[in-house]
């Protein structure tokens, strides 16, 4: 159902707290950019500034063809070795990376797994794509001096049922955080 045009505007000065988030959600709900727009990194017409603007506005960006088939094949080979090594006990499914961060494999349900990868799964071809770096290093996002601390993926096996909306983690300050602290969300 069409909810109509949002009645709140981010320009209204009284939107100092959670109202501004509600206004952004309503604006996103009726936005082609947020619901349907995709970018193709391999397209000669690809515009980094437009992609950054969509990411800023929608907090999500669909960017296709970022990696070549060779990079995807190389990543898949390493990933398959990693999961096989975990499954046969060669490496533990949980531990600490060389940077002190945690890596893990978490079974989300019968057909979904959440992987926080070890350092050997990350390599320069995967992390230094110009299209990705140009977007992330925009001053309105991470800026030029960002550091990648962790890299992970959520994988669904073939035939996995679609997921509905869900929260990935608990509320920062508890379920009553809005009433107690004026901060909602997670």
Tab-separated table of C-alpha atoms in Angstrom, residues 25 27-28 34 41 45 59 82 91 96 110 135 152 157 163 171 183:
chain	number	residue	atom	x	y	z
A	25	UNK	CA	12.437	6.390	6.865
A	27	UNK	CA	11.387	9.695	2.643
A	28	UNK	CA	13.194	6.426	1.842
A	34	UNK	CA	16.340	3.782	-1.951
A	41	UNK	CA	30.713	-0.340	-11.360
A	45	UNK	CA	28.784	5.904	-17.228
A	59	UNK	CA	22.080	4.227	4.013
A	82	UNK	CA	38.400	-21.835	4.969
A	91	UNK	CA	41.059	-24.480	12.335
A	96	UNK	CA	41.254	-13.924	17.246
A	110	UNK	CA	19.296	-24.050	8.981
A	135	UNK	CA	32.782	5.785	-2.413
A	152	UNK	CA	32.546	-10.607	6.800
A	157	UNK	CA	22.583	-21.875	0.932
A	163	UNK	CA	14.414	-13.533	5.428
A	171	UNK	CA	19.160	-2.188	21.632
A	183	UNK	CA	17.774	7.143	22.189
